[in-house]
XYZ file of C-alpha atoms in Angstrom:
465
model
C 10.130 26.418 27.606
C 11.255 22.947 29.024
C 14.968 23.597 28.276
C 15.118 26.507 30.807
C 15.648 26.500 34.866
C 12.583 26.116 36.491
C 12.135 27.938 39.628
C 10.331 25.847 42.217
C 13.370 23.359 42.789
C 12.952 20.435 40.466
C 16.231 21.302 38.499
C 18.076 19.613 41.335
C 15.867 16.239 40.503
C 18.267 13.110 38.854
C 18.099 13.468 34.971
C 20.618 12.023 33.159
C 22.044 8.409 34.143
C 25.255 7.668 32.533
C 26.628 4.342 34.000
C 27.631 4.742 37.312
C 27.041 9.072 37.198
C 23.903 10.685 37.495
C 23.423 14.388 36.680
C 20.670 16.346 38.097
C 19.051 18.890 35.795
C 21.367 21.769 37.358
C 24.384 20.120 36.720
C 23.637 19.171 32.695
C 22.185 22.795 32.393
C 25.692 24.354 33.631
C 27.744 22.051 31.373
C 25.600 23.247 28.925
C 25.444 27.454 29.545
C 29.885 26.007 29.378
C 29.487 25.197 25.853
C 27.192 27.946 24.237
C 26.823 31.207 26.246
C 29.853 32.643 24.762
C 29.063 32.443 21.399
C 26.919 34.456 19.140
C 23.901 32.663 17.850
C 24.454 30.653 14.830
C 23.527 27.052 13.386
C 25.123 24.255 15.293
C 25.505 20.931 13.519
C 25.718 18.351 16.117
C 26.731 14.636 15.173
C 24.279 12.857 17.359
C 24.862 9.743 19.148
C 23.267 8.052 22.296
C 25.633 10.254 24.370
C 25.465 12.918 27.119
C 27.887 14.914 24.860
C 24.744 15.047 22.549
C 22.318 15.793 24.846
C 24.134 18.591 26.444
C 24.942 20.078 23.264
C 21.492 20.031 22.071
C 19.597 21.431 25.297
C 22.784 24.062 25.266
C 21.962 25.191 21.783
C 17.961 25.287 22.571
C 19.074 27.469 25.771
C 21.054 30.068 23.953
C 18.985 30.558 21.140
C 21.025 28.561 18.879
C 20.040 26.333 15.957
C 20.852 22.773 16.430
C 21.124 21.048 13.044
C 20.873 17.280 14.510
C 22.721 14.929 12.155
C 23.421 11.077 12.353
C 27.116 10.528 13.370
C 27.049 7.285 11.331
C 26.743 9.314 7.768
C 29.880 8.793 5.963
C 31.960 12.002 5.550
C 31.339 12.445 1.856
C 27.656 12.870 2.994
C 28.549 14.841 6.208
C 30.623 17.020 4.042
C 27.836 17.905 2.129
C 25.617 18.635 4.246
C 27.842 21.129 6.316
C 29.012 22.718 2.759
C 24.476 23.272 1.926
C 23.916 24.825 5.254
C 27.255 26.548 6.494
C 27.015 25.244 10.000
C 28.924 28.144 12.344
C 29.742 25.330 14.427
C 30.596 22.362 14.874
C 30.332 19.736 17.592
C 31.712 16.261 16.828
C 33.676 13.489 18.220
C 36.899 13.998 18.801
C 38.210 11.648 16.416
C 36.101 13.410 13.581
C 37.491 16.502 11.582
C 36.358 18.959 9.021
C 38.020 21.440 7.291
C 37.045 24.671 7.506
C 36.341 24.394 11.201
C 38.894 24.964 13.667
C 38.324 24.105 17.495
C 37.169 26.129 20.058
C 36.315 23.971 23.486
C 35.903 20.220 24.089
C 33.573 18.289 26.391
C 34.495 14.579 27.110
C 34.763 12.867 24.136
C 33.474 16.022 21.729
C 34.646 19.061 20.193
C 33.219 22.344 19.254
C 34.261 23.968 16.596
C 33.710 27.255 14.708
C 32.947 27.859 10.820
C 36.446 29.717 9.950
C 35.697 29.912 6.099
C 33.155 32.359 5.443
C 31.824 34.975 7.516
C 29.331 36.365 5.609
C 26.433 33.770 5.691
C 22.868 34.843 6.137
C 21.158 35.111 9.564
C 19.057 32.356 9.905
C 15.240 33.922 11.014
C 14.390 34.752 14.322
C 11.807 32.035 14.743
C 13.868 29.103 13.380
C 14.738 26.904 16.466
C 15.841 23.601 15.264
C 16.563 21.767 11.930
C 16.173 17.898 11.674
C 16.832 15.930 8.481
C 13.495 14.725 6.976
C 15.898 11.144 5.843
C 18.439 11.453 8.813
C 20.066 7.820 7.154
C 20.661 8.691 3.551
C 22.431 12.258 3.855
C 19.628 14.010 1.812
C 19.621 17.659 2.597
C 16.441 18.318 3.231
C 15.293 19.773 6.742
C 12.517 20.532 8.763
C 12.537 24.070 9.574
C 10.779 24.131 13.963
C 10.439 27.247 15.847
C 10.346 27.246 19.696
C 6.213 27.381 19.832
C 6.545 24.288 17.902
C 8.532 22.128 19.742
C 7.040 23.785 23.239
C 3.542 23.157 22.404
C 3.787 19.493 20.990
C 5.959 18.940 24.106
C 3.801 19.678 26.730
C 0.534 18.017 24.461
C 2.555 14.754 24.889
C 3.341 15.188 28.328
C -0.467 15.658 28.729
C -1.876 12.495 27.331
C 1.562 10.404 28.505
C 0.545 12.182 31.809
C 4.158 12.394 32.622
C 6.079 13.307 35.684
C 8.894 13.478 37.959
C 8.825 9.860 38.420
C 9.180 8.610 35.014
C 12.173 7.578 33.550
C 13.162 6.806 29.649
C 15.684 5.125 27.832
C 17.353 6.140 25.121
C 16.630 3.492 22.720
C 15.731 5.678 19.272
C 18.432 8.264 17.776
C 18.047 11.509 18.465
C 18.733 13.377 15.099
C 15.381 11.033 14.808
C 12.260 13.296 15.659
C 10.227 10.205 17.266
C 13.718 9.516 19.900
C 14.255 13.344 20.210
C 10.460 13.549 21.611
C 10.477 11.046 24.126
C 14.026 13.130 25.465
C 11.866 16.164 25.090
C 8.745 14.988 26.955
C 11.085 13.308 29.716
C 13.200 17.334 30.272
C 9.413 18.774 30.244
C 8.057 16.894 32.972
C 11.616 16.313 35.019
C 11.660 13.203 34.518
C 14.539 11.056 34.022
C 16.641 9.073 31.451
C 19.142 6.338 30.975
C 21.661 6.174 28.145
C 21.833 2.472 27.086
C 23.877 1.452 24.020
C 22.567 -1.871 24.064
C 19.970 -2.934 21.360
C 16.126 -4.199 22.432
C 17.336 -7.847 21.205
C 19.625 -8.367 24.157
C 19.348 -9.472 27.684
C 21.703 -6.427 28.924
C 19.141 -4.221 27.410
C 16.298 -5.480 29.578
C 18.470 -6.294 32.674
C 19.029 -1.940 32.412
C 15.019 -1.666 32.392
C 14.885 -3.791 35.607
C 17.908 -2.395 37.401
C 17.439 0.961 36.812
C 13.802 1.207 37.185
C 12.999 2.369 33.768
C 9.288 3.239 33.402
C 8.369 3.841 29.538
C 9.429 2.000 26.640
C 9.443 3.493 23.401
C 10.022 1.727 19.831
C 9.409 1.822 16.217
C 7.328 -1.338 14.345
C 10.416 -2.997 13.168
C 11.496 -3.253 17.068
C 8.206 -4.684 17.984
C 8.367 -6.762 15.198
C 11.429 -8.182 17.013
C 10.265 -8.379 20.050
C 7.097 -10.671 19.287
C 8.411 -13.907 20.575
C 10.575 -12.657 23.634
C 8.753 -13.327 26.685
C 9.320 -10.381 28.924
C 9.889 -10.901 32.663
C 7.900 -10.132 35.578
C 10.178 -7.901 36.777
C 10.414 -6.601 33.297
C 6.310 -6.167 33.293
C 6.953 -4.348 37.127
C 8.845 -2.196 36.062
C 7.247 -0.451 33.067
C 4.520 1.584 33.290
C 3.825 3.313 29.683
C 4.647 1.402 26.194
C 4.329 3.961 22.994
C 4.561 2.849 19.465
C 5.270 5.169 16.366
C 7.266 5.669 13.319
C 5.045 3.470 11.077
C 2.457 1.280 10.948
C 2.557 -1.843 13.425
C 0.259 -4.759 11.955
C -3.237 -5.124 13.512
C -1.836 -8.696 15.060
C 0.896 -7.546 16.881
C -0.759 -4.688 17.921
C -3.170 -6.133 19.164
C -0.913 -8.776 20.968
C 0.856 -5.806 22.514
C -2.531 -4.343 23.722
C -3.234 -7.181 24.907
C 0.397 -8.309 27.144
C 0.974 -5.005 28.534
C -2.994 -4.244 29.904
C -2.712 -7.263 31.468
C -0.131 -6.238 33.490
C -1.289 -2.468 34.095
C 1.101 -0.935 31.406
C -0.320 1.372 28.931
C 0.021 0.897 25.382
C -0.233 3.693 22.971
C -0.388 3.645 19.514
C 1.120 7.373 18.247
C 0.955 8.697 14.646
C 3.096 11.711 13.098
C 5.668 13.458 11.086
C 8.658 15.516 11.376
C 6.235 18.498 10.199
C 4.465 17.723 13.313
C 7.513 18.105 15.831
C 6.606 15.567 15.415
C 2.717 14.113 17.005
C 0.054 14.105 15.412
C -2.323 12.319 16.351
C -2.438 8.892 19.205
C -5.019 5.919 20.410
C -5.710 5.679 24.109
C -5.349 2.349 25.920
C -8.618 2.706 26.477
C -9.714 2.898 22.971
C -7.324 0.497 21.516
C -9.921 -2.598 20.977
C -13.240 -0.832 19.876
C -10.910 1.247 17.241
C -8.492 -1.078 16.295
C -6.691 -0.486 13.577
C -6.601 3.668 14.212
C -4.166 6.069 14.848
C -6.324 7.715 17.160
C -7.625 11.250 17.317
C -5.378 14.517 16.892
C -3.664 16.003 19.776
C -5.745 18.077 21.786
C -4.161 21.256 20.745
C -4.686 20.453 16.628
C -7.272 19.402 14.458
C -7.495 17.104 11.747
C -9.716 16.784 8.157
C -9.533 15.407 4.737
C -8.632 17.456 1.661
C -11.342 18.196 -0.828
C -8.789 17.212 -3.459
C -8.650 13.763 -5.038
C -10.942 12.716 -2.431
C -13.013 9.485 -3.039
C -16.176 9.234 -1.025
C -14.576 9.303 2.843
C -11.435 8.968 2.285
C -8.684 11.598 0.744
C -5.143 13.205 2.256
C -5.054 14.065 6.180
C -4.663 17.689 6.968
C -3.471 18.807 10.140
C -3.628 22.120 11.831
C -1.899 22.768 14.970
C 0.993 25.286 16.974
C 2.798 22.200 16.194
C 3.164 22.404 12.339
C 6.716 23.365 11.228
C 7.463 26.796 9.347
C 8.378 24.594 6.525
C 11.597 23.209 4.933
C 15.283 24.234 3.825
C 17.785 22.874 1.487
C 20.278 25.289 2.418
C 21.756 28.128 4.148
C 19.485 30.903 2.619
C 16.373 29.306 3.622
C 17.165 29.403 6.890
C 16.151 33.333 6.605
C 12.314 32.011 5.353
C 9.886 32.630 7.785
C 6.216 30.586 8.363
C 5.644 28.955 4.905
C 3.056 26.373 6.413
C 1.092 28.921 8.360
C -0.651 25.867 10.916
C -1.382 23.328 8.262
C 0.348 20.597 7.334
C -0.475 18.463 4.314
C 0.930 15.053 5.589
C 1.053 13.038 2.102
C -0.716 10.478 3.718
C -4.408 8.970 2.638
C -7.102 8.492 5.594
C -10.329 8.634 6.461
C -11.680 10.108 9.845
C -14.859 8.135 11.188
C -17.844 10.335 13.181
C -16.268 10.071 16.692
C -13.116 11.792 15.242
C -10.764 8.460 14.952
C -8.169 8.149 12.277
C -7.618 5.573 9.932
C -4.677 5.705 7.778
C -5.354 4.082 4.505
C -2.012 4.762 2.439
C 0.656 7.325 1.270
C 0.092 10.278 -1.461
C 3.837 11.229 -1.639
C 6.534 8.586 -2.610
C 7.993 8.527 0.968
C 7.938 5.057 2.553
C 9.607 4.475 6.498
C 12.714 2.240 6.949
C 12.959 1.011 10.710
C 11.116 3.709 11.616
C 13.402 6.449 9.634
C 11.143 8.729 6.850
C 13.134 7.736 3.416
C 12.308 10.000 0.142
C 12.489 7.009 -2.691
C 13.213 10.309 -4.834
C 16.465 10.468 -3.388
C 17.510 7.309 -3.720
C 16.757 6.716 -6.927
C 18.363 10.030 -7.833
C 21.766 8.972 -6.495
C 21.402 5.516 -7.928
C 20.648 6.960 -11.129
C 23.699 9.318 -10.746
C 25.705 5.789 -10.468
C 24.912 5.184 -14.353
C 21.933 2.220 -13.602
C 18.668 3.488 -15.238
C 16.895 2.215 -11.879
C 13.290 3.298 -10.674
C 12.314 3.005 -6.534
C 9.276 2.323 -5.323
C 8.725 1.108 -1.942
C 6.750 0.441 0.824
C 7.415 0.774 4.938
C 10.689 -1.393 5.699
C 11.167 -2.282 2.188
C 12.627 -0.711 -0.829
C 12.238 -2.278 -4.429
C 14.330 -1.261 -7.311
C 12.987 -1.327 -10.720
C 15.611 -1.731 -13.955
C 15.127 -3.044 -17.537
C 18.767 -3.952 -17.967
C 20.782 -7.148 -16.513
C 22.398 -5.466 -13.646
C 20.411 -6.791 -10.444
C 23.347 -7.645 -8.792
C 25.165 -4.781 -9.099
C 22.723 -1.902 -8.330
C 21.536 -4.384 -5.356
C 25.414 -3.813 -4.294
C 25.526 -0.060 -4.846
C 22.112 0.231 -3.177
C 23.606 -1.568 -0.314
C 26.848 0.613 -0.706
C 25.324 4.560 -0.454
C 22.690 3.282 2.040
C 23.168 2.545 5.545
C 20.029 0.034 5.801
C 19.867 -3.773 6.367
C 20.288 -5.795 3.550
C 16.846 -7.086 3.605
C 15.046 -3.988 3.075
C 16.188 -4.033 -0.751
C 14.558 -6.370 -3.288
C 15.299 -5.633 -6.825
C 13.613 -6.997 -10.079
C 14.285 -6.705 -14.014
C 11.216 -5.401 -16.402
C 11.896 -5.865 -20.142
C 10.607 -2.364 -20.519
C 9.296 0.104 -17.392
C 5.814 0.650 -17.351
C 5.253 4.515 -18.530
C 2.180 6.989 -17.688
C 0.837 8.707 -20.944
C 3.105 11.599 -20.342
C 6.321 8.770 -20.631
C 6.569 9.294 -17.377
C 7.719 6.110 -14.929
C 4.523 4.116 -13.719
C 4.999 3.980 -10.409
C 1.756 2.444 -9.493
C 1.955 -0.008 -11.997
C 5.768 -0.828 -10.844
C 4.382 -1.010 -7.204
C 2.115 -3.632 -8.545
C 4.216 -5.731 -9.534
C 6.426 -6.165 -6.857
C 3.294 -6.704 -4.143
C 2.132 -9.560 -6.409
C 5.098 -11.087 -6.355
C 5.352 -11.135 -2.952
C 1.747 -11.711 -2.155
């Protein structure tokens, strides 16, 4: 497992830069056997943040056979509340400046605290497989969570260290979140292959950013569309270009034009650009295109990971094309809600029904043609339009959500635009941009009087055709 001591000497290798202090792999591995080995294994919600509090915490927690529920620090505490109330965290670890009732503290590092559940003793044990939980919308506070055991997370690990054909001599930066499964892979894949990685809190969109790549020699770059999408007029540096040596994109779908401009500005400087395509289920890789591949099969995802397989349900399919089933080591035991599910074992068994429509040409290439399940990706975030429109609807607005990647449209009959546009804006922690609201003098129903989703989809993409 990449989160224990290896024994041929590369623990003592540089792998966390923080500023001006560097830890070796040794030194963050002590800090972390400090925080956990005294404790009896338990869940352990940690408030993530681009931190070395939140790394140590989490590689900790993976060493002693603890749970780490990874949440976003930025939820508001109404949300946070929640979701520690669902899945009776026994601890804690959160800033400083952040606290909970019903947890009293036990130990600090830096700027954190640990804390212990003091309220109720008597939760269930959470299964003997279960190794991680991440939240399958880590931005909107829904409690639903992606239930990984260790083979998971090992096996999709050392895949993606495989094809990335990492090593000791790669360095990372932490760019995406890690209570985000995409950002908590590249960390991942860097501690597999000893590599190393720079905390950074400055955003892609700033010169500091890219003055860290060129100063501190950082070797992969990885980002979500709505990053690239950013990025399409800066003109990188040849310093910049020097310096990197592997580009990955994931976390949606990156237009054929910019990824093809992409392709096109890193090979010509010897950096490898691969397109990457999975889900949380997945721990979270599916599937990725090779530079190699990128021009002849534009347009692809690439072919599954070499330790999965991929094929198209029998079900609802039209001619070639139908929902992409995976089957890998990789595929997650299945979901929670709450405490007591915790105790569930392996509901997926391998084989993962990703929700999403594709067809598979005869060299084994993806294509991914749309979504089955109403589950759209905000700046690279996985956002359940069920949820939202839930909570909106709890609001009093007789709203309906439909969406599509980066954009979220909201559907009512009565003449209140403006303010479910500001409540939308209120519970959600997304740019104002992604929401676009319009007023139907009646919603569009399916024979059953159920909401027409399709038919409300519709008629938002026409009117922004």
């Amino acid at each position: 497992m990449f989160w224990l001591n290896c024994a041929d000497g590369r623990d003592e290798l540089p792998f966390l830069i923080d500023g001006d202090e560097t830890l070796s792999y040794a030194q963050l591995f002590q800090s972390s056997d400090d925080l956990f080995s005294s404790y009896k294994r338990g869940v352990v919600a940690i408030l993530c943040g681009r931190n070395r509090e939140t790394i140590t915490a989490y590689i900790g927690a993976l060493r002693h056979r603890h749970i780490p529920l990874l949440l976003n620090n930025d939820l508001p505490d109404k949300q946070l509340y929640n979701l520690l109330s669902l899945y009776k965290a026994d601890y804690l670890f959160a800033p400083s400046d952040r606290s909970f009732h019903a947890y009293a503290a036990v130990s600090a590092y830096h700027s954190y605290t640990l804390s212990e559940y003091v309220t109720d003793k008597t939760v269930p044990a959470p299964h003997s497989d279960l190794a991680m939980l991440i939240p399958t919308s880590g931005s909107t506070g829904d409690p639903k969570c992606v239930r990984l055991s260790h083979r998971n997370i090992e096996s999709c690990t050392q895949s993606i260290i495989t094809y990335l054909s990492l090593d000791s001599q790669r360095r990372a930066v932490s760019l995406l979140p890690l209570h985000y499964s995409y950002g908590l892979s590249v960390l991942n894949s860097i501690v597999g292959a000893r590599g190393s990685y720079l905390l950074s809190l400055h955003s892609p969109l700033t010169r500091s950013f890219w003055a860290d790549i060129v100063n501190f020699g950082v070797t992969d770059f990885s980002a979500v569309p709505f990053i690239f999408e950013s990025l399409k007029r800066m003109r990188f540096s040849e310093e910049i270009l020097s310096s990197l040596k592997v580009v990955t994109q994931a976390g949606g779908r990156l237009t054929p034009s910019l990824t093809s401009h992409f392709q096109s500005l890193f090979s010509q400087h010897g950096i490898r650009y691969f397109t990457m395509y999975g889900q949380t289920e997945a721990s979270p890789r599916i599937a990725y295109l090779r530079p190699e591949d990128a021009v002849r099969k534009a347009g692809s995802v690439g072919k599954a990971l070499d330790i999965g397989s991929v094929s198209i349900s029998s079900e609802q399919r039209v001619e070639d094309e139908g929902e992409l089933i995976y089957s890998g080591p990789n595929v997650c035991l299945g979901y929670a809600n709450n405490r007591d599910d915790l105790a569930k074992g392996d509901d997926f068994c391998g084989v993962l029904h990703t929700g999403d429509l594709a067809r598979i040409d005869n060299e084994g290439f993806i294509f991914i043609t749309g979504r089955l399940k109403r589950v759209v990706k905000v700046n690279g975030v996985s956002v359940n339009l069920d949820f939202i429109q839930s909570r909106l609807q709890d609001l009093g607005y007789a709203v309906y959500v439909v969406g599509v990647d980066d954009r979220v449209y909201l559907a009512v009959e009565a003449d209140e635009i403006a303010p479910v546009l500001n409540s939308a804006k209120t519970e959600f922690d997304f740019h104002g941009t992604v929401w676009q609201a319009k007023q139907f003098e009646a919603i569009p129903r399916t024979a059953a009087g159920k909401p027409d989703y399709v038919s409300l989809q519709a008629a938002f993409m026409k009117d922004h055709r």
